[in-house]
PDB file of C-alpha atoms and ligand atoms in Angstrom:
ATOM      1  CA  MET E   1      -2.818   6.264 -12.588  1.00 94.00           C
ATOM      2  CA  ILE E   2      -2.478   2.530 -12.033  1.00 97.00           C
ATOM      3  CA  THR E   3      -3.935   0.270 -14.696  1.00 98.00           C
ATOM      4  CA  VAL E   4      -4.431  -3.439 -14.076  1.00 98.00           C
ATOM      5  CA  GLU E   5      -5.471  -5.262 -17.242  1.00 98.00           C
ATOM      6  CA  LYS E   6      -6.559  -8.890 -17.444  1.00 98.00           C
ATOM      7  CA  LEU E   7      -4.012  -9.760 -14.791  1.00 98.00           C
ATOM      8  CA  SER E   8      -3.653 -13.393 -13.732  1.00 98.00           C
ATOM      9  CA  LYS E   9      -1.218 -15.236 -11.496  1.00 98.00           C
ATOM     10  CA  ARG E  10      -0.926 -18.954 -10.979  1.00 98.00           C
ATOM     11  CA  PHE E  11       1.174 -20.471  -8.175  1.00 97.00           C
ATOM     12  CA  GLY E  12       1.196 -24.193  -9.023  1.00 95.00           C
ATOM     13  CA  ASP E  13      -2.400 -25.317  -8.544  1.00 94.00           C
ATOM     14  CA  VAL E  14      -3.495 -22.023  -7.023  1.00 95.00           C
ATOM     15  CA  LEU E  15      -4.971 -19.370  -9.293  1.00 96.00           C
ATOM     16  CA  ALA E  16      -4.267 -16.451  -6.984  1.00 98.00           C
ATOM     17  CA  VAL E  17      -5.404 -13.739  -9.432  1.00 98.00           C
ATOM     18  CA  ARG E  18      -7.786 -14.326 -12.329  1.00 98.00           C
ATOM     19  CA  ASP E  19      -8.354 -12.012 -15.261  1.00 98.00           C
ATOM     20  CA  LEU E  20      -8.403  -8.984 -12.976  1.00 98.00           C
ATOM     21  CA  SER E  21      -8.893  -5.490 -14.413  1.00 98.00           C
ATOM     22  CA  PHE E  22      -9.303  -2.172 -12.629  1.00 98.00           C
ATOM     23  CA  THR E  23      -7.853   1.328 -12.612  1.00 98.00           C
ATOM     24  CA  VAL E  24      -6.739   3.532  -9.745  1.00 98.00           C
ATOM     25  CA  ALA E  25      -7.115   7.256 -10.356  1.00 97.00           C
ATOM     26  CA  PRO E  26      -4.887  10.045  -9.037  1.00 98.00           C
ATOM     27  CA  GLY E  27      -6.211  12.505  -6.470  1.00 98.00           C
ATOM     28  CA  ALA E  28      -8.089   9.826  -4.554  1.00 98.00           C
ATOM     29  CA  VAL E  29      -7.661   7.083  -1.996  1.00 98.00           C
ATOM     30  CA  THR E  30      -8.665   3.718  -3.424  1.00 98.00           C
ATOM     31  CA  GLY E  31      -9.385   0.916  -0.975  1.00 98.00           C
ATOM     32  CA  PHE E  32      -8.437  -2.592  -2.110  1.00 98.00           C
ATOM     33  CA  LEU E  33     -10.651  -5.034  -0.251  1.00 97.00           C
ATOM     34  CA  GLY E  34     -11.137  -8.769  -0.103  1.00 96.00           C
ATOM     35  CA  PRO E  35     -11.025 -11.740   2.286  1.00 95.00           C
ATOM     36  CA  ASN E  36      -7.825 -13.501   3.363  1.00 95.00           C
ATOM     37  CA  GLY E  37      -6.282 -15.189   0.339  1.00 95.00           C
ATOM     38  CA  ALA E  38      -8.335 -13.121  -2.139  1.00 97.00           C
ATOM     39  CA  GLY E  39      -5.212 -12.116  -4.072  1.00 97.00           C
ATOM     40  CA  LYS E  40      -4.663  -8.547  -2.840  1.00 97.00           C
ATOM     41  CA  THR E  41      -1.001  -8.864  -1.889  1.00 96.00           C
ATOM     42  CA  THR E  42      -0.239 -10.849  -5.044  1.00 97.00           C
ATOM     43  CA  THR E  43      -1.856  -8.108  -7.162  1.00 98.00           C
ATOM     44  CA  LEU E  44       0.042  -5.346  -5.356  1.00 97.00           C
ATOM     45  CA  ARG E  45       3.294  -7.283  -5.773  1.00 96.00           C
ATOM     46  CA  MET E  46       2.632  -7.657  -9.493  1.00 97.00           C
ATOM     47  CA  ILE E  47       2.027  -3.892  -9.810  1.00 97.00           C
ATOM     48  CA  LEU E  48       5.381  -3.400  -8.074  1.00 96.00           C
ATOM     49  CA  GLY E  49       7.213  -5.854 -10.323  1.00 94.00           C
ATOM     50  CA  LEU E  50       7.957  -8.228  -7.420  1.00 93.00           C
ATOM     51  CA  VAL E  51       5.873 -11.070  -8.851  1.00 95.00           C
ATOM     52  CA  SER E  52       5.671 -11.707 -12.591  1.00 96.00           C
ATOM     53  CA  PRO E  53       2.145 -12.123 -13.934  1.00 97.00           C
ATOM     54  CA  THR E  54       1.155 -15.397 -15.585  1.00 98.00           C
ATOM     55  CA  SER E  55      -0.753 -13.202 -18.031  1.00 98.00           C
ATOM     56  CA  GLY E  56      -2.007  -9.638 -18.319  1.00 98.00           C
ATOM     57  CA  THR E  57      -0.316  -6.381 -17.376  1.00 97.00           C
ATOM     58  CA  ALA E  58      -0.068  -3.861 -14.568  1.00 97.00           C
ATOM     59  CA  THR E  59       1.174  -0.383 -15.429  1.00 97.00           C
ATOM     60  CA  ILE E  60       1.900   2.837 -13.584  1.00 96.00           C
ATOM     61  CA  ASP E  61       1.272   5.913 -15.709  1.00 92.00           C
ATOM     62  CA  GLY E  62       1.553   3.688 -18.749  1.00 93.00           C
ATOM     63  CA  SER E  63       4.816   1.936 -17.845  1.00 95.00           C
ATOM     64  CA  GLN E  64       5.454  -1.387 -16.205  1.00 95.00           C
ATOM     65  CA  TYR E  65       7.316  -0.982 -12.905  1.00 95.00           C
ATOM     66  CA  VAL E  66      10.561  -2.414 -14.347  1.00 93.00           C
ATOM     67  CA  ASP E  67      10.517   0.184 -17.114  1.00 95.00           C
ATOM     68  CA  LEU E  68      10.143   3.199 -14.803  1.00 93.00           C
ATOM     69  CA  PRO E  69      13.272   5.353 -15.132  1.00 89.00           C
ATOM     70  CA  GLU E  70      13.353   6.265 -11.432  1.00 87.00           C
ATOM     71  CA  PRO E  71      11.000   3.871  -9.638  1.00 89.00           C
ATOM     72  CA  VAL E  72      11.652   5.245  -6.129  1.00 87.00           C
ATOM     73  CA  ARG E  73      10.581   8.686  -7.275  1.00 89.00           C
ATOM     74  CA  SER E  74       7.482   7.352  -9.036  1.00 93.00           C
ATOM     75  CA  VAL E  75       6.109   4.735  -6.662  1.00 95.00           C
ATOM     76  CA  GLY E  76       6.337   4.253  -2.910  1.00 94.00           C
ATOM     77  CA  ALA E  77       5.304   0.956  -1.364  1.00 94.00           C
ATOM     78  CA  VAL E  78       4.520  -0.345   2.104  1.00 92.00           C
ATOM     79  CA  LEU E  79       4.326  -4.126   1.969  1.00 90.00           C
ATOM     80  CA  GLU E  80       3.243  -6.722   4.528  1.00 75.00           C
ATOM     81  CA  SER E  81       6.681  -7.895   5.522  1.00 66.00           C
ATOM     82  CA  THR E  82       9.073  -5.001   5.408  1.00 69.00           C
ATOM     83  CA  ALA E  83      12.509  -6.107   6.562  1.00 76.00           C
ATOM     84  CA  PHE E  84      14.482  -3.808   8.826  1.00 85.00           C
ATOM     85  CA  HIS E  85      17.977  -4.220  10.193  1.00 89.00           C
ATOM     86  CA  PRO E  86      17.208  -4.303  13.948  1.00 90.00           C
ATOM     87  CA  GLY E  87      20.573  -2.770  14.852  1.00 93.00           C
ATOM     88  CA  HIS E  88      20.013   0.291  12.689  1.00 93.00           C
ATOM     89  CA  THR E  89      18.397   3.437  13.953  1.00 95.00           C
ATOM     90  CA  ALA E  90      15.417   4.809  12.057  1.00 95.00           C
ATOM     91  CA  ARG E  91      17.610   7.597  10.716  1.00 96.00           C
ATOM     92  CA  THR E  92      20.322   5.198   9.519  1.00 95.00           C
ATOM     93  CA  HIS E  93      17.746   2.949   7.867  1.00 94.00           C
ATOM     94  CA  LEU E  94      16.351   5.881   5.899  1.00 95.00           C
ATOM     95  CA  ARG E  95      19.800   7.262   5.076  1.00 95.00           C
ATOM     96  CA  VAL E  96      20.867   3.928   3.600  1.00 93.00           C
ATOM     97  CA  LEU E  97      17.751   3.863   1.422  1.00 92.00           C
ATOM     98  CA  ALA E  98      18.153   7.515   0.435  1.00 93.00           C
ATOM     99  CA  THR E  99      21.800   7.034  -0.527  1.00 93.00           C
ATOM    100  CA  ALA E 100      20.986   3.961  -2.610  1.00 90.00           C
ATOM    101  CA  ALA E 101      18.292   5.905  -4.452  1.00 89.00           C
ATOM    102  CA  GLY E 102      20.322   9.094  -4.921  1.00 91.00           C
ATOM    103  CA  ILE E 103      18.014  11.084  -2.658  1.00 93.00           C
ATOM    104  CA  ALA E 104      19.340  14.023  -0.621  1.00 93.00           C
ATOM    105  CA  ARG E 105      19.906  13.311   3.091  1.00 91.00           C
ATOM    106  CA  ASP E 106      17.695  16.222   4.139  1.00 92.00           C
ATOM    107  CA  ARG E 107      14.736  14.236   2.939  1.00 95.00           C
ATOM    108  CA  VAL E 108      15.292  11.752   5.800  1.00 97.00           C
ATOM    109  CA  HIS E 109      14.361  14.396   8.373  1.00 96.00           C
ATOM    110  CA  GLU E 110      11.372  15.437   6.325  1.00 95.00           C
ATOM    111  CA  VAL E 111       9.877  11.955   6.068  1.00 96.00           C
ATOM    112  CA  LEU E 112      10.520  11.191   9.746  1.00 96.00           C
ATOM    113  CA  ALA E 113       8.583  14.345  10.617  1.00 95.00           C
ATOM    114  CA  LEU E 114       5.809  13.448   8.162  1.00 92.00           C
ATOM    115  CA  VAL E 115       5.100  10.190  10.013  1.00 92.00           C
ATOM    116  CA  ASP E 116       5.589  11.721  13.488  1.00 91.00           C
ATOM    117  CA  LEU E 117       8.664   9.640  14.163  1.00 94.00           C
ATOM    118  CA  ASP E 118      11.258  12.405  14.509  1.00 94.00           C
ATOM    119  CA  HIS E 119      11.453  11.829  18.275  1.00 96.00           C
ATOM    120  CA  ALA E 120      12.603   8.234  17.622  1.00 96.00           C
ATOM    121  CA  ALA E 121      15.077   9.001  14.824  1.00 96.00           C
ATOM    122  CA  ALA E 122      18.104   7.934  16.866  1.00 96.00           C
ATOM    123  CA  ARG E 123      16.545   4.777  18.349  1.00 96.00           C
ATOM    124  CA  ARG E 124      17.358   1.272  17.139  1.00 96.00           C
ATOM    125  CA  ILE E 125      14.587  -0.316  15.083  1.00 94.00           C
ATOM    126  CA  GLY E 126      14.964  -3.562  17.054  1.00 94.00           C
ATOM    127  CA  GLY E 127      13.250  -1.786  19.936  1.00 94.00           C
ATOM    128  CA  PHE E 128      10.415  -0.334  17.853  1.00 92.00           C
ATOM    129  CA  SER E 129       6.793  -1.233  18.462  1.00 90.00           C
ATOM    130  CA  LEU E 130       4.696  -2.634  15.607  1.00 87.00           C
ATOM    131  CA  GLY E 131       3.091   0.740  15.000  1.00 88.00           C
ATOM    132  CA  MET E 132       6.471   2.488  14.946  1.00 91.00           C
ATOM    133  CA  ARG E 133       7.722  -0.007  12.357  1.00 91.00           C
ATOM    134  CA  GLN E 134       4.637   0.641  10.278  1.00 90.00           C
ATOM    135  CA  ARG E 135       5.300   4.391  10.405  1.00 92.00           C
ATOM    136  CA  LEU E 136       8.920   3.806   9.454  1.00 94.00           C
ATOM    137  CA  ALA E 137       7.798   1.700   6.486  1.00 93.00           C
ATOM    138  CA  ILE E 138       5.541   4.586   5.422  1.00 93.00           C
ATOM    139  CA  ALA E 139       8.436   7.040   5.847  1.00 94.00           C
ATOM    140  CA  SER E 140      10.612   4.796   3.636  1.00 93.00           C
ATOM    141  CA  ALA E 141       7.920   4.754   0.948  1.00 93.00           C
ATOM    142  CA  LEU E 142       7.783   8.559   0.956  1.00 94.00           C
ATOM    143  CA  LEU E 143      11.537   9.123   0.558  1.00 94.00           C
ATOM    144  CA  GLY E 144      11.383   9.659  -3.198  1.00 93.00           C
ATOM    145  CA  ASP E 145       8.300  11.910  -2.909  1.00 93.00           C
ATOM    146  CA  PRO E 146       6.440   9.549  -5.260  1.00 95.00           C
ATOM    147  CA  ASP E 147       3.185  10.332  -7.066  1.00 95.00           C
ATOM    148  CA  VAL E 148       1.897   6.823  -6.489  1.00 97.00           C
ATOM    149  CA  LEU E 149       1.616   5.150  -3.075  1.00 97.00           C
ATOM    150  CA  ILE E 150       0.812   1.460  -2.664  1.00 97.00           C
ATOM    151  CA  LEU E 151       0.163   0.262   0.873  1.00 96.00           C
ATOM    152  CA  ASP E 152      -0.634  -3.306   1.931  1.00 95.00           C
ATOM    153  CA  GLU E 153      -2.569  -3.200   5.204  1.00 93.00           C
ATOM    154  CA  PRO E 154      -0.788  -0.142   6.600  1.00 91.00           C
ATOM    155  CA  ALA E 155      -3.227   0.071   9.525  1.00 87.00           C
ATOM    156  CA  ASN E 156      -1.852  -3.229  10.881  1.00 82.00           C
ATOM    157  CA  GLY E 157      -0.575  -2.743  14.386  1.00 79.00           C
ATOM    158  CA  LEU E 158      -1.588   0.902  14.632  1.00 86.00           C
ATOM    159  CA  ASP E 159      -3.498   2.028  17.708  1.00 88.00           C
ATOM    160  CA  PRO E 160      -6.807   3.921  17.284  1.00 89.00           C
ATOM    161  CA  GLU E 161      -4.988   7.240  17.296  1.00 88.00           C
ATOM    162  CA  GLY E 162      -2.506   5.888  14.761  1.00 87.00           C
ATOM    163  CA  ILE E 163      -5.345   4.681  12.526  1.00 90.00           C
ATOM    164  CA  HIS E 164      -6.950   8.098  12.747  1.00 91.00           C
ATOM    165  CA  TRP E 165      -3.611   9.674  11.879  1.00 90.00           C
ATOM    166  CA  LEU E 166      -3.199   7.319   8.901  1.00 92.00           C
ATOM    167  CA  ARG E 167      -6.615   8.303   7.579  1.00 94.00           C
ATOM    168  CA  GLY E 168      -5.745  12.003   7.597  1.00 93.00           C
ATOM    169  CA  PHE E 169      -2.349  11.222   6.143  1.00 92.00           C
ATOM    170  CA  LEU E 170      -3.683   9.195   3.200  1.00 95.00           C
ATOM    171  CA  ARG E 171      -6.397  11.782   2.556  1.00 96.00           C
ATOM    172  CA  ALA E 172      -3.764  14.541   2.454  1.00 95.00           C
ATOM    173  CA  LEU E 173      -1.672  12.571  -0.060  1.00 95.00           C
ATOM    174  CA  ALA E 174      -4.742  12.216  -2.274  1.00 97.00           C
ATOM    175  CA  VAL E 175      -5.704  15.892  -1.967  1.00 97.00           C
ATOM    176  CA  ASP E 176      -2.143  16.581  -3.077  1.00 95.00           C
ATOM    177  CA  GLY E 177      -3.019  14.822  -6.334  1.00 97.00           C
ATOM    178  CA  ARG E 178      -1.307  11.527  -5.628  1.00 97.00           C
ATOM    179  CA  THR E 179      -2.557   8.061  -6.496  1.00 97.00           C
ATOM    180  CA  VAL E 180      -3.123   6.088  -3.287  1.00 98.00           C
ATOM    181  CA  LEU E 181      -3.956   2.363  -3.364  1.00 98.00           C
ATOM    182  CA  VAL E 182      -4.411   0.800   0.052  1.00 97.00           C
ATOM    183  CA  SER E 183      -5.500  -2.675   1.103  1.00 96.00           C
ATOM    184  CA  SER E 184      -7.218  -3.153   4.416  1.00 92.00           C
ATOM    185  CA  HIS E 185      -9.567  -5.421   6.361  1.00 90.00           C
ATOM    186  CA  VAL E 186     -10.822  -2.595   8.538  1.00 88.00           C
ATOM    187  CA  LEU E 187     -14.007  -1.795   6.648  1.00 91.00           C
ATOM    188  CA  THR E 188     -15.302   0.885   9.000  1.00 91.00           C
ATOM    189  CA  GLU E 189     -12.018   2.684   8.521  1.00 91.00           C
ATOM    190  CA  MET E 190     -11.994   2.205   4.742  1.00 94.00           C
ATOM    191  CA  ALA E 191     -15.541   3.563   4.565  1.00 95.00           C
ATOM    192  CA  LYS E 192     -14.183   6.804   6.030  1.00 94.00           C
ATOM    193  CA  THR E 193     -10.846   6.864   4.200  1.00 95.00           C
ATOM    194  CA  ALA E 194     -11.436   5.599   0.671  1.00 97.00           C
ATOM    195  CA  ASP E 195     -13.074   7.629  -2.089  1.00 97.00           C
ATOM    196  CA  HIS E 196     -13.201   4.557  -4.251  1.00 98.00           C
ATOM    197  CA  VAL E 197     -13.105   0.827  -3.536  1.00 98.00           C
ATOM    198  CA  VAL E 198     -12.098  -2.259  -5.485  1.00 98.00           C
ATOM    199  CA  ILE E 199     -13.403  -5.517  -4.008  1.00 97.00           C
ATOM    200  CA  ILE E 200     -11.998  -8.903  -5.034  1.00 97.00           C
ATOM    201  CA  ASN E 201     -12.408 -12.507  -3.949  1.00 97.00           C
ATOM    202  CA  HIS E 202     -10.788 -15.704  -5.244  1.00 96.00           C
ATOM    203  CA  GLY E 203      -8.615 -13.467  -7.428  1.00 97.00           C
ATOM    204  CA  ARG E 204     -11.607 -12.035  -9.314  1.00 97.00           C
ATOM    205  CA  LEU E 205     -13.144  -8.594  -9.345  1.00 98.00           C
ATOM    206  CA  LEU E 206     -16.446  -8.490  -7.447  1.00 97.00           C
ATOM    207  CA  ALA E 207     -17.128  -4.767  -7.605  1.00 97.00           C
ATOM    208  CA  SER E 208     -15.489  -1.388  -7.963  1.00 97.00           C
ATOM    209  CA  GLY E 209     -16.797   2.131  -7.692  1.00 97.00           C
ATOM    210  CA  PRO E 210     -17.125   5.216  -5.509  1.00 97.00           C
ATOM    211  CA  THR E 211     -17.376   4.262  -1.829  1.00 97.00           C
ATOM    212  CA  ALA E 212     -20.542   6.342  -1.475  1.00 95.00           C
ATOM    213  CA  GLU E 213     -22.351   4.094  -3.960  1.00 96.00           C
ATOM    214  CA  PHE E 214     -21.977   1.079  -1.687  1.00 94.00           C
ATOM    215  CA  GLY E 215     -24.208   2.464   1.058  1.00 91.00           C
ATOM    216  CA  SER E 216     -23.007   0.601   4.119  1.00 94.00           C
ATOM    217  CA  LEU E 217     -19.626  -0.609   2.884  1.00 95.00           C
ATOM    218  CA  GLU E 218     -19.514  -3.379   5.459  1.00 95.00           C
ATOM    219  CA  ASP E 219     -22.952  -4.757   4.507  1.00 95.00           C
ATOM    220  CA  SER E 220     -22.242  -4.527   0.768  1.00 95.00           C
ATOM    221  CA  TYR E 221     -18.869  -6.171   1.213  1.00 96.00           C
ATOM    222  CA  LEU E 222     -20.249  -9.084   3.215  1.00 95.00           C
ATOM    223  CA  GLU E 223     -23.061  -9.598   0.724  1.00 96.00           C
ATOM    224  CA  LEU E 224     -20.591  -9.596  -2.183  1.00 95.00           C
ATOM    225  CA  VAL E 225     -18.031 -11.982  -0.684  1.00 94.00           C
ATOM    226  CA  ARG E 226     -20.700 -14.426   0.540  1.00 94.00           C
ATOM    227  CA  SER E 227     -22.520 -14.674  -2.802  1.00 87.00           C
TER     228      SER E 227
HETATM  229  N1  LIG H   1       4.526 -17.263  -3.308  1.00 80.07           N
HETATM  230  C1  LIG H   1       3.411 -17.984  -3.295  1.00 80.07           C
HETATM  231  N2  LIG H   1       3.415 -19.304  -3.535  1.00 80.07           N
HETATM  232  C2  LIG H   1       2.297 -20.034  -3.525  1.00 80.07           C
HETATM  233  N3  LIG H   1       1.073 -19.534  -3.304  1.00 80.07           N
HETATM  234  C3  LIG H   1       0.986 -18.221  -3.051  1.00 80.07           C
HETATM  235  C4  LIG H   1       2.129 -17.369  -3.021  1.00 80.07           C
HETATM  236  N4  LIG H   1       1.730 -16.111  -2.733  1.00 80.07           N
HETATM  237  C5  LIG H   1       0.392 -16.162  -2.590  1.00 80.07           C
HETATM  238  N5  LIG H   1      -0.061 -17.429  -2.776  1.00 80.07           N
HETATM  239  C6  LIG H   1      -1.468 -17.860  -2.726  1.00 80.07           C
HETATM  240  O1  LIG H   1      -2.222 -16.965  -3.508  1.00 80.07           O
HETATM  241  C7  LIG H   1      -3.489 -16.730  -2.902  1.00 80.07           C
HETATM  242  C8  LIG H   1      -3.653 -15.219  -2.694  1.00 80.07           C
HETATM  243  O2  LIG H   1      -2.769 -14.792  -1.675  1.00 80.07           O
HETATM  244  P1  LIG H   1      -2.570 -13.247  -1.292  1.00 80.07           P
HETATM  245  O3  LIG H   1      -1.461 -13.184  -0.326  1.00 80.07           O
HETATM  246  O4  LIG H   1      -2.437 -12.475  -2.543  1.00 80.07           O
HETATM  247  O5  LIG H   1      -3.964 -12.911  -0.605  1.00 80.07           O
HETATM  248  P2  LIG H   1      -4.413 -11.606   0.205  1.00 80.07           P
HETATM  249  O6  LIG H   1      -5.680 -11.125  -0.431  1.00 80.07           O
HETATM  250  O7  LIG H   1      -3.299 -10.649   0.298  1.00 80.07           O
HETATM  251  O8  LIG H   1      -4.770 -12.198   1.651  1.00 80.07           O
HETATM  252  P3  LIG H   1      -4.612 -11.559   3.139  1.00 80.07           P
HETATM  253  O9  LIG H   1      -5.817 -10.709   3.343  1.00 80.07           O
HETATM  254  O10 LIG H   1      -4.638 -12.757   4.029  1.00 80.07           O
HETATM  255  O11 LIG H   1      -3.325 -10.806   3.182  1.00 80.07           O
HETATM  256  C9  LIG H   1      -3.512 -17.540  -1.620  1.00 80.07           C
HETATM  257  O12 LIG H   1      -4.167 -18.760  -1.907  1.00 80.07           O
HETATM  258  C10 LIG H   1      -2.046 -17.776  -1.331  1.00 80.07           C
HETATM  259  O13 LIG H   1      -1.854 -18.970  -0.626  1.00 80.07           O
HETATM  260 MG1  LIG H   2      -2.253  -9.844   1.874  1.00 80.07          MG
END
């Protein structure tokens, strides 16, 4: 369970997130929606302890990220700008992360298979396509077998088949009882993937609830962000 409570973030003159509260339940995919600059990435980064809130709190199963005893095993994250060493192979990249986190090497093979990247395990990341990098970022997030997954626009760069794969993948994680929070601009896809949506704009909550209650998600979204 992720709990965001009265969260605010100011960058100089910009109030990126304003008094934002919502919860993300386990066993479901929650879509985090909002226009460019709405504050989605900033909120996700605050949940992950990468940006410190100006006020309010974000907790994961009751603890702030910094207080989690084994963060890699609790929370996996796929962020917008994941940095890879281009000279490393996918396998090496994952082994380095696994070693740093005290995770058994066998897990590297498992996560590569989970994201359908086992065939490219020995290839250098510098030669990876955008979609392959995105899959590798997802594999990295899964290394610690975390109960909570936070993904910032994971569909970016994926082809239609890849997007379809991602949908099934996120759904399976949720069915497994995990907490899945995913931001995306692809509303047609979110309508099919997310059980629940949280919609923000200008850093504020516009709406949250079961996806089914929004009727046409795209129409509801456009109405909300234009009002
Ligand atoms: N490090 C920073 N310094 C200054 N301003 C920032 C910083 N990070 C974000 N902002 C500002 O905060 C606001 C929210 O940005 P954020 O990246 O959270 O939006 P977003 O919803 O993720 O947008 P997008 O859909 O384009 O990814 C924007 O006005 C942005 O310019
Ligand atoms: Mg963003």
